[in-house]
XYZ file of C-alpha atoms in Angstrom:
518
model
C -2.529 -26.372 23.171
C -3.454 -23.633 25.608
C -3.982 -24.628 29.217
C -4.865 -22.661 32.417
C -2.342 -22.112 35.336
C -3.394 -21.063 38.803
C 0.186 -19.920 39.835
C 1.549 -16.463 39.662
C 5.092 -15.219 40.100
C 6.771 -11.892 39.804
C 9.989 -10.359 40.821
C 13.420 -9.492 39.416
C 15.318 -12.014 37.437
C 17.633 -14.462 39.274
C 21.379 -14.349 38.905
C 22.934 -16.177 35.799
C 23.341 -20.000 36.544
C 26.283 -22.036 35.475
C 26.192 -23.185 31.997
C 24.281 -26.577 31.744
C 25.883 -29.835 30.182
C 23.950 -31.946 27.656
C 22.546 -35.184 29.054
C 23.141 -38.325 27.253
C 19.655 -37.979 25.762
C 20.579 -34.487 24.459
C 18.418 -32.726 26.983
C 20.079 -29.721 28.483
C 20.175 -29.428 32.444
C 18.340 -26.576 33.846
C 15.478 -26.234 31.604
C 12.808 -24.058 32.969
C 9.450 -25.678 33.892
C 7.736 -22.251 33.181
C 8.896 -19.732 30.622
C 7.264 -16.326 31.804
C 6.885 -12.812 30.368
C 9.521 -10.152 31.312
C 7.767 -6.986 31.761
C 9.132 -3.797 33.551
C 12.141 -5.833 34.679
C 10.051 -8.631 36.446
C 9.212 -12.037 35.522
C 5.493 -12.309 35.584
C 2.716 -14.730 34.416
C -0.093 -13.776 31.943
C -2.836 -11.641 33.376
C -5.356 -14.329 33.019
C -3.012 -17.101 33.832
C -2.984 -18.919 30.688
C -0.051 -21.030 29.447
C 0.787 -23.189 26.354
C 3.055 -26.265 26.076
C 6.375 -26.165 24.394
C 7.793 -29.362 23.095
C 11.140 -30.612 21.750
C 11.154 -31.618 17.927
C 13.101 -34.632 18.560
C 10.472 -36.361 20.738
C 7.498 -33.920 20.347
C 7.118 -34.234 24.133
C 6.163 -31.175 26.055
C 8.983 -29.820 28.518
C 7.824 -26.648 29.732
C 4.678 -24.440 29.819
C 5.079 -20.735 28.388
C 2.828 -17.844 29.397
C 0.285 -17.130 26.896
C 0.111 -13.526 26.458
C -2.762 -11.314 25.138
C -4.023 -7.764 25.060
C -3.601 -7.170 28.708
C -0.126 -8.380 28.767
C 0.835 -6.277 25.762
C -0.753 -3.245 27.517
C 1.396 -3.834 30.450
C 4.494 -4.217 28.319
C 3.734 -1.165 26.322
C 3.036 0.830 29.396
C 6.461 -0.250 30.854
C 8.164 0.496 27.612
C 6.630 4.097 27.669
C 7.782 4.873 31.039
C 11.303 3.694 30.444
C 11.695 5.341 27.120
C 12.581 9.021 28.014
C 15.462 8.010 30.192
C 16.868 5.458 27.716
C 16.477 7.820 24.882
C 18.123 10.686 26.970
C 21.333 8.642 27.364
C 24.293 9.675 25.223
C 25.195 7.469 22.245
C 28.303 6.445 24.125
C 26.556 5.614 27.269
C 24.102 3.252 25.216
C 27.114 1.782 23.488
C 28.861 0.814 26.596
C 25.645 -1.062 27.828
C 25.388 -2.688 24.356
C 28.912 -3.833 24.861
C 28.058 -5.330 28.026
C 25.233 -7.167 26.494
C 27.520 -8.710 24.017
C 29.971 -9.849 26.783
C 27.153 -11.342 28.643
C 25.748 -13.234 25.480
C 29.072 -14.622 24.920
C 29.458 -15.806 28.437
C 26.457 -17.988 27.870
C 27.791 -19.581 24.565
C 27.344 -23.108 25.720
C 24.138 -22.859 27.636
C 22.724 -20.931 24.555
C 23.820 -23.495 21.946
C 22.294 -26.295 24.132
C 19.082 -24.572 24.700
C 18.740 -23.430 20.965
C 19.671 -26.830 19.652
C 17.139 -28.528 21.971
C 14.303 -26.138 21.249
C 14.720 -25.852 17.400
C 16.158 -29.106 16.361
C 19.158 -27.204 15.035
C 22.426 -29.303 14.917
C 24.558 -28.357 17.940
C 27.475 -27.693 15.479
C 25.467 -24.998 13.828
C 23.952 -23.678 16.961
C 27.228 -22.954 18.681
C 27.774 -20.130 16.223
C 24.662 -18.316 17.391
C 25.981 -16.643 20.551
C 29.088 -15.250 18.707
C 26.743 -13.855 15.816
C 24.353 -12.428 18.352
C 27.065 -10.795 20.502
C 28.690 -9.355 17.261
C 25.253 -7.623 16.502
C 25.448 -5.856 19.542
C 28.989 -4.765 19.260
C 28.459 -3.601 15.892
C 25.424 -1.492 16.553
C 27.242 0.030 19.459
C 29.970 1.020 16.999
C 27.590 2.450 14.523
C 25.496 4.663 16.780
C 28.595 6.206 18.169
C 30.098 6.766 14.718
C 27.023 7.898 12.942
C 27.156 11.411 11.904
C 24.179 13.621 10.968
C 23.883 15.298 7.702
C 24.200 19.153 7.458
C 23.648 21.375 4.276
C 24.758 24.994 3.561
C 22.998 27.121 1.219
C 25.758 29.670 0.435
C 25.763 32.279 3.034
C 22.134 32.490 3.353
C 20.979 29.398 5.349
C 22.268 26.402 7.221
C 20.154 23.192 7.614
C 20.982 20.105 9.604
C 19.196 16.735 10.403
C 18.486 15.514 13.885
C 17.652 11.947 14.598
C 15.235 10.937 17.383
C 14.272 7.364 18.487
C 10.660 6.697 17.368
C 9.628 5.480 20.639
C 8.243 1.829 21.631
C 9.283 -0.424 18.815
C 7.346 -3.663 18.441
C 9.503 -6.652 17.360
C 8.186 -10.001 16.248
C 10.649 -12.639 15.451
C 10.740 -16.194 13.796
C 11.356 -19.559 15.011
C 14.377 -20.324 12.958
C 17.595 -19.211 14.849
C 15.448 -17.301 17.158
C 18.195 -15.925 19.420
C 20.342 -14.594 16.657
C 17.534 -13.134 14.838
C 16.011 -11.440 18.062
C 19.541 -9.888 18.596
C 19.451 -8.625 14.870
C 16.285 -6.424 15.992
C 17.055 -5.934 19.705
C 20.603 -4.335 19.082
C 19.798 -1.499 16.651
C 16.432 -0.647 18.405
C 18.425 -0.387 21.668
C 21.278 1.509 19.915
C 18.857 4.159 18.356
C 17.378 4.835 21.761
C 14.030 2.865 21.639
C 12.441 1.162 24.319
C 10.635 -2.062 22.973
C 8.328 -4.946 23.308
C 9.605 -8.315 21.751
C 7.031 -11.189 20.886
C 9.259 -14.259 20.281
C 7.968 -17.155 18.196
C 5.775 -19.491 20.093
C 7.322 -22.660 18.978
C 10.867 -21.809 20.172
C 10.690 -19.544 23.351
C 13.302 -21.245 25.253
C 16.492 -19.210 24.342
C 14.454 -15.746 24.643
C 14.150 -16.708 28.334
C 17.927 -15.967 28.538
C 17.572 -12.267 27.513
C 16.124 -11.282 31.012
C 19.263 -12.266 32.835
C 21.563 -10.996 30.179
C 19.771 -7.546 30.137
C 19.872 -7.127 33.792
C 23.422 -8.197 34.204
C 24.383 -5.679 31.637
C 22.399 -2.804 33.303
C 19.712 -2.209 30.840
C 17.128 -0.196 32.771
C 13.831 -2.044 33.763
C 11.180 -1.634 31.161
C 13.424 -0.617 28.509
C 13.036 -4.315 27.026
C 9.877 -6.112 27.720
C 9.202 -9.905 26.304
C 5.754 -11.136 26.057
C 5.402 -14.793 24.987
C 2.273 -16.108 23.133
C 0.351 -17.127 20.146
C 0.736 -14.784 17.181
C -3.030 -14.398 16.725
C -3.337 -13.194 20.337
C -0.027 -11.526 21.563
C 1.315 -10.756 18.266
C -1.933 -9.174 17.010
C -2.271 -7.094 20.105
C 1.279 -5.672 19.551
C 0.396 -4.978 15.994
C -2.999 -3.102 16.928
C -1.580 -1.363 20.029
C -1.905 2.542 19.261
C 1.197 3.262 21.379
C 3.532 1.084 19.174
C 4.283 3.507 16.290
C 6.951 1.022 14.705
C 6.865 -2.622 13.961
C 9.797 -4.949 12.783
C 8.730 -8.398 11.665
C 10.597 -11.395 10.321
C 8.370 -14.326 9.086
C 5.894 -15.623 6.492
C 4.722 -13.725 3.353
C 1.118 -14.214 4.354
C 1.650 -13.188 7.899
C 3.468 -10.112 6.799
C 0.645 -9.096 4.375
C -1.796 -9.408 7.400
C 0.557 -7.176 9.582
C 0.599 -4.399 6.900
C -3.094 -4.441 6.626
C -3.557 -4.250 10.406
C -1.017 -1.796 11.062
C -2.497 0.646 8.362
C -5.222 1.833 10.845
C -2.534 3.619 12.855
C -0.224 4.276 10.009
C 2.605 2.380 11.632
C 6.253 2.163 10.175
C 6.909 -1.113 9.375
C 9.793 -3.452 8.123
C 8.964 -6.750 6.573
C 11.488 -9.583 5.984
C 9.264 -12.163 4.568
C 9.494 -15.480 2.474
C 11.947 -16.415 -0.215
C 12.326 -18.973 -3.033
C 15.828 -17.910 -3.917
C 17.619 -19.202 -7.075
C 20.920 -20.416 -7.459
C 22.157 -19.733 -11.292
C 24.979 -22.245 -12.135
C 26.554 -21.631 -15.626
C 28.531 -24.241 -17.430
C 31.869 -22.434 -16.834
C 31.253 -22.306 -12.922
C 33.715 -23.837 -10.475
C 31.886 -26.898 -10.043
C 33.142 -28.286 -6.696
C 32.631 -24.628 -5.320
C 29.070 -24.255 -6.601
C 28.153 -27.726 -5.420
C 29.299 -27.185 -1.959
C 27.536 -23.817 -1.751
C 24.352 -25.397 -3.110
C 24.475 -28.240 -0.491
C 25.275 -25.954 2.389
C 22.866 -23.323 1.410
C 19.661 -25.331 1.268
C 20.533 -28.112 3.897
C 22.060 -26.084 6.616
C 20.005 -24.926 9.368
C 17.763 -27.978 8.513
C 16.796 -25.932 5.328
C 14.841 -23.639 7.626
C 16.164 -20.340 6.279
C 14.772 -17.477 4.609
C 17.747 -17.133 2.157
C 18.107 -20.913 1.298
C 18.988 -21.309 -2.378
C 16.042 -23.641 -2.957
C 15.752 -23.229 -6.801
C 18.947 -24.458 -8.556
C 19.054 -23.435 -12.177
C 21.913 -25.311 -14.181
C 23.053 -24.513 -17.582
C 22.259 -27.539 -19.781
C 25.889 -28.591 -20.657
C 26.368 -28.978 -16.868
C 22.888 -29.928 -15.774
C 23.100 -33.954 -15.650
C 26.358 -34.095 -13.910
C 25.480 -31.253 -11.589
C 22.097 -32.940 -10.615
C 23.724 -36.473 -10.262
C 26.382 -35.196 -7.941
C 23.865 -32.914 -5.843
C 21.656 -35.982 -5.266
C 24.704 -38.151 -4.220
C 25.645 -35.386 -1.727
C 22.066 -35.160 -0.423
C 22.148 -38.880 0.327
C 25.193 -38.657 2.123
C 24.168 -35.595 4.454
C 24.133 -36.900 7.954
C 20.693 -36.554 9.607
C 20.494 -37.297 13.258
C 19.835 -36.016 16.757
C 20.630 -32.420 16.998
C 22.964 -32.964 20.002
C 25.293 -35.427 18.142
C 28.266 -33.478 16.778
C 28.189 -35.360 13.437
C 24.629 -34.348 12.729
C 24.390 -32.056 9.661
C 20.479 -31.994 9.420
C 18.691 -32.275 12.633
C 14.800 -32.368 13.420
C 12.373 -29.984 11.868
C 10.976 -27.411 14.369
C 7.480 -28.581 14.900
C 5.201 -31.553 13.955
C 2.844 -28.901 12.118
C 5.756 -27.536 10.072
C 7.129 -31.141 9.562
C 3.705 -32.179 8.112
C 3.661 -29.247 5.863
C 7.269 -30.016 4.562
C 6.228 -33.649 3.844
C 3.072 -32.490 2.071
C 5.329 -30.498 -0.289
C 7.423 -33.709 -0.758
C 4.347 -35.713 -1.659
C 3.433 -32.903 -4.118
C 6.990 -32.898 -5.640
C 6.714 -36.633 -6.300
C 3.856 -35.848 -8.649
C 5.269 -32.803 -10.355
C 8.959 -33.593 -10.843
C 11.650 -36.651 -10.814
C 12.851 -37.444 -7.306
C 16.330 -38.057 -7.290
C 17.364 -38.071 -3.524
C 15.619 -38.265 -0.110
C 12.132 -37.726 0.139
C 11.394 -39.874 3.197
C 12.313 -40.396 6.932
C 15.865 -41.792 7.247
C 15.329 -45.589 8.211
C 17.553 -45.195 11.394
C 15.318 -42.513 12.951
C 11.908 -43.988 13.909
C 10.790 -40.920 15.863
C 11.043 -37.163 15.583
C 10.516 -34.645 12.772
C 13.350 -36.073 10.437
C 13.607 -35.881 6.715
C 16.427 -36.917 4.520
C 17.564 -33.975 2.275
C 15.521 -34.108 -0.911
C 16.447 -33.296 -4.456
C 13.836 -32.935 -7.308
C 15.095 -32.745 -10.901
C 13.422 -31.663 -14.073
C 11.114 -29.234 -12.187
C 8.917 -27.106 -14.366
C 8.467 -23.357 -13.713
C 4.919 -23.847 -12.800
C 5.357 -26.542 -10.310
C 4.382 -25.863 -6.744
C 7.686 -26.810 -5.474
C 9.281 -24.293 -7.868
C 7.150 -21.411 -6.787
C 6.311 -21.920 -3.094
C 8.363 -21.537 -0.178
C 8.885 -25.097 1.463
C 11.246 -23.910 4.359
C 12.795 -27.289 4.776
C 15.504 -29.583 3.248
C 14.048 -29.725 -0.124
C 15.594 -28.355 -3.456
C 14.229 -28.009 -6.924
C 16.663 -28.247 -9.890
C 15.818 -27.196 -13.436
C 17.959 -26.669 -16.602
C 18.330 -23.399 -18.729
C 19.813 -22.929 -22.225
C 21.128 -19.290 -22.192
C 21.673 -16.242 -20.057
C 18.232 -14.737 -20.937
C 16.342 -17.902 -19.993
C 18.338 -18.012 -16.662
C 17.208 -14.549 -15.669
C 13.642 -15.328 -16.776
C 13.559 -18.320 -14.712
C 15.265 -16.759 -11.842
C 12.481 -13.876 -11.851
C 9.640 -16.190 -12.259
C 8.331 -16.358 -8.822
C 6.585 -13.948 -6.477
C 9.683 -13.598 -4.315
C 12.874 -11.711 -4.373
C 14.975 -12.013 -1.328
C 18.338 -13.643 -2.410
C 19.973 -15.061 -5.544
C 23.452 -16.850 -6.052
C 25.242 -16.503 -9.242
C 27.994 -18.983 -10.223
C 30.023 -18.044 -13.425
C 33.660 -17.903 -14.258
C 32.887 -14.852 -16.660
C 32.449 -11.939 -14.006
C 31.027 -9.714 -16.690
C 28.108 -12.097 -17.091
C 27.837 -12.420 -13.302
C 27.555 -8.667 -12.952
C 24.906 -8.495 -15.668
C 22.806 -11.461 -14.303
C 23.086 -9.809 -10.659
C 21.697 -6.501 -11.970
C 18.891 -8.316 -13.982
C 17.767 -10.698 -10.990
C 14.907 -9.260 -9.159
C 16.201 -9.739 -5.614
C 17.219 -7.543 -2.630
C 20.626 -9.306 -2.124
C 22.696 -11.115 -4.850
C 26.061 -13.224 -4.154
C 28.417 -13.812 -7.132
C 30.551 -16.922 -6.465
C 29.908 -16.694 -2.662
C 27.321 -18.444 -0.341
C 25.578 -15.861 1.840
C 28.540 -14.440 3.650
C 27.162 -11.126 5.029
C 28.601 -7.742 6.071
C 26.671 -6.132 8.862
C 27.091 -2.820 7.276
C 24.957 -3.792 4.124
C 21.251 -3.628 3.721
C 19.219 -6.593 4.288
C 15.880 -7.159 2.864
C 13.904 -8.231 -0.261
C 11.610 -7.074 -3.029
C 8.356 -8.220 -4.413
C 6.639 -10.701 -1.827
C 9.959 -11.119 0.038
C 9.546 -7.794 2.229
C 9.303 -4.023 2.706
C 12.054 -2.038 3.759
C 15.681 -2.559 4.615
C 17.645 -3.182 7.879
C 21.410 -3.479 8.545
C 23.879 -0.961 9.347
C 22.873 2.596 8.948
C 19.552 1.360 7.380
C 18.470 -0.184 10.816
C 19.203 3.216 12.535
C 17.139 4.874 9.889
C 14.306 2.763 10.598
C 14.302 2.959 14.422
C 14.595 6.880 14.290
C 12.770 9.763 12.895
C 14.794 12.402 10.962
C 14.022 16.170 11.547
C 15.324 18.768 9.370
C 16.169 22.190 10.984
C 16.746 25.308 8.868
C 18.487 28.279 10.280
C 18.859 31.763 8.587
C 22.465 32.937 8.641
C 21.829 36.471 7.503
C 19.031 38.914 6.811
C 15.701 37.173 5.921
C 14.334 38.488 2.586
C 10.713 37.303 2.690
C 8.090 38.553 0.045
C 5.982 40.930 2.277
C 2.430 39.894 1.222
C -0.137 42.252 2.403
C 2.197 44.952 3.621
C 1.280 48.542 2.729
C 4.719 49.993 2.848
């Protein structure tokens, strides 16, 4: 809901406050009453004073008002970024790297506070939220190392000519981030953009703006010049659309749904913007009869139910070779029933509350659809001990046909579809039978088969006998409806920079003399 606020505030960010302790109800101390934009190094309200309510997913009760940005706020943010860009781009790689290291230190210093904020705002179990600060800090340290070590290409054409590549930052980058693990995924875009020398405007997800409120004090403490990073909160159709449409933002990095990604690509075409789209997924897990059963089962359970199932790379379609199918399905259902669902603040919780009532209703609708399409073998309802909040017991459907909606469409919750296959060819066919192609997981003992299937599956990323362990040096992204472009490692620097080739003659130039009379 959007409300009108008559208050206004501006000024520099206040000093860092001590990390809050969780209350007995799981509510962190020190929650802001108002979450404001951060533009040009100042905390500001929206130009028109509008705000929207932010609720926690356990009680669905509003706990704060967030500034609701629109075109005027995006204009202010882009102007601040344009003004700051030359100075930031003009720093040496080493100078920018030093600042990125300070950002990493400031992130880690807020580990407990960040985990409490993230868990409270998203419903993520506290034990899983505690890893977000470490991962976010590592993103900044890694890209600091990348930008210092990254060389530029040079080419020699015999003794006649020498050519070399110059990288220059694109300018003002627009970053639009999702609501699942928001702080870490914001860092995944912020770190390479800053390392490459871009100034930027970040539009966080409106459902989970709380942890983004920490960035202003982190960047101020680390010495990032005012205006290099600007944060505008707001509804996607307003603030996000204004950022996409802005003519002075030549580059957009987006993580979110495929439908929204398609819309952004269409909108950005008017200004021929460079885009990177990490979109939806319906990733297959292919379990062969000779697989290490325990390892594959652990991977499937963790991969689809951790982070409340709200992860783009979740292995939400499990394809099992027929000799193993009944046993694997039975044991998967048993494990799903034993997964601990509870308040995010409790250390024993393995699946918390889904992020928002609107998303919760969407996931429950898919559960109802699945009950008509397939055989429900686990979950499918709210746990009896949780009368309120956006809770769902991890849900397993068996004997799912390939044309079923729960097999084809991204649910983005703790719901998994299981189907049998009879041979390697059918496994590949089933794995490739959706519009998506983000991740895939292959479980064979025969590694020759594993490599064959990995090469045949239409996916941007494949793990063989592994469960989503990533190396920051590797490209991240999908094919088909799962995305456009790649980020990660040097690929991220490529995205946030323009490459210019400079050719230099080393000797006499022998150019054909058109039109010459002598």
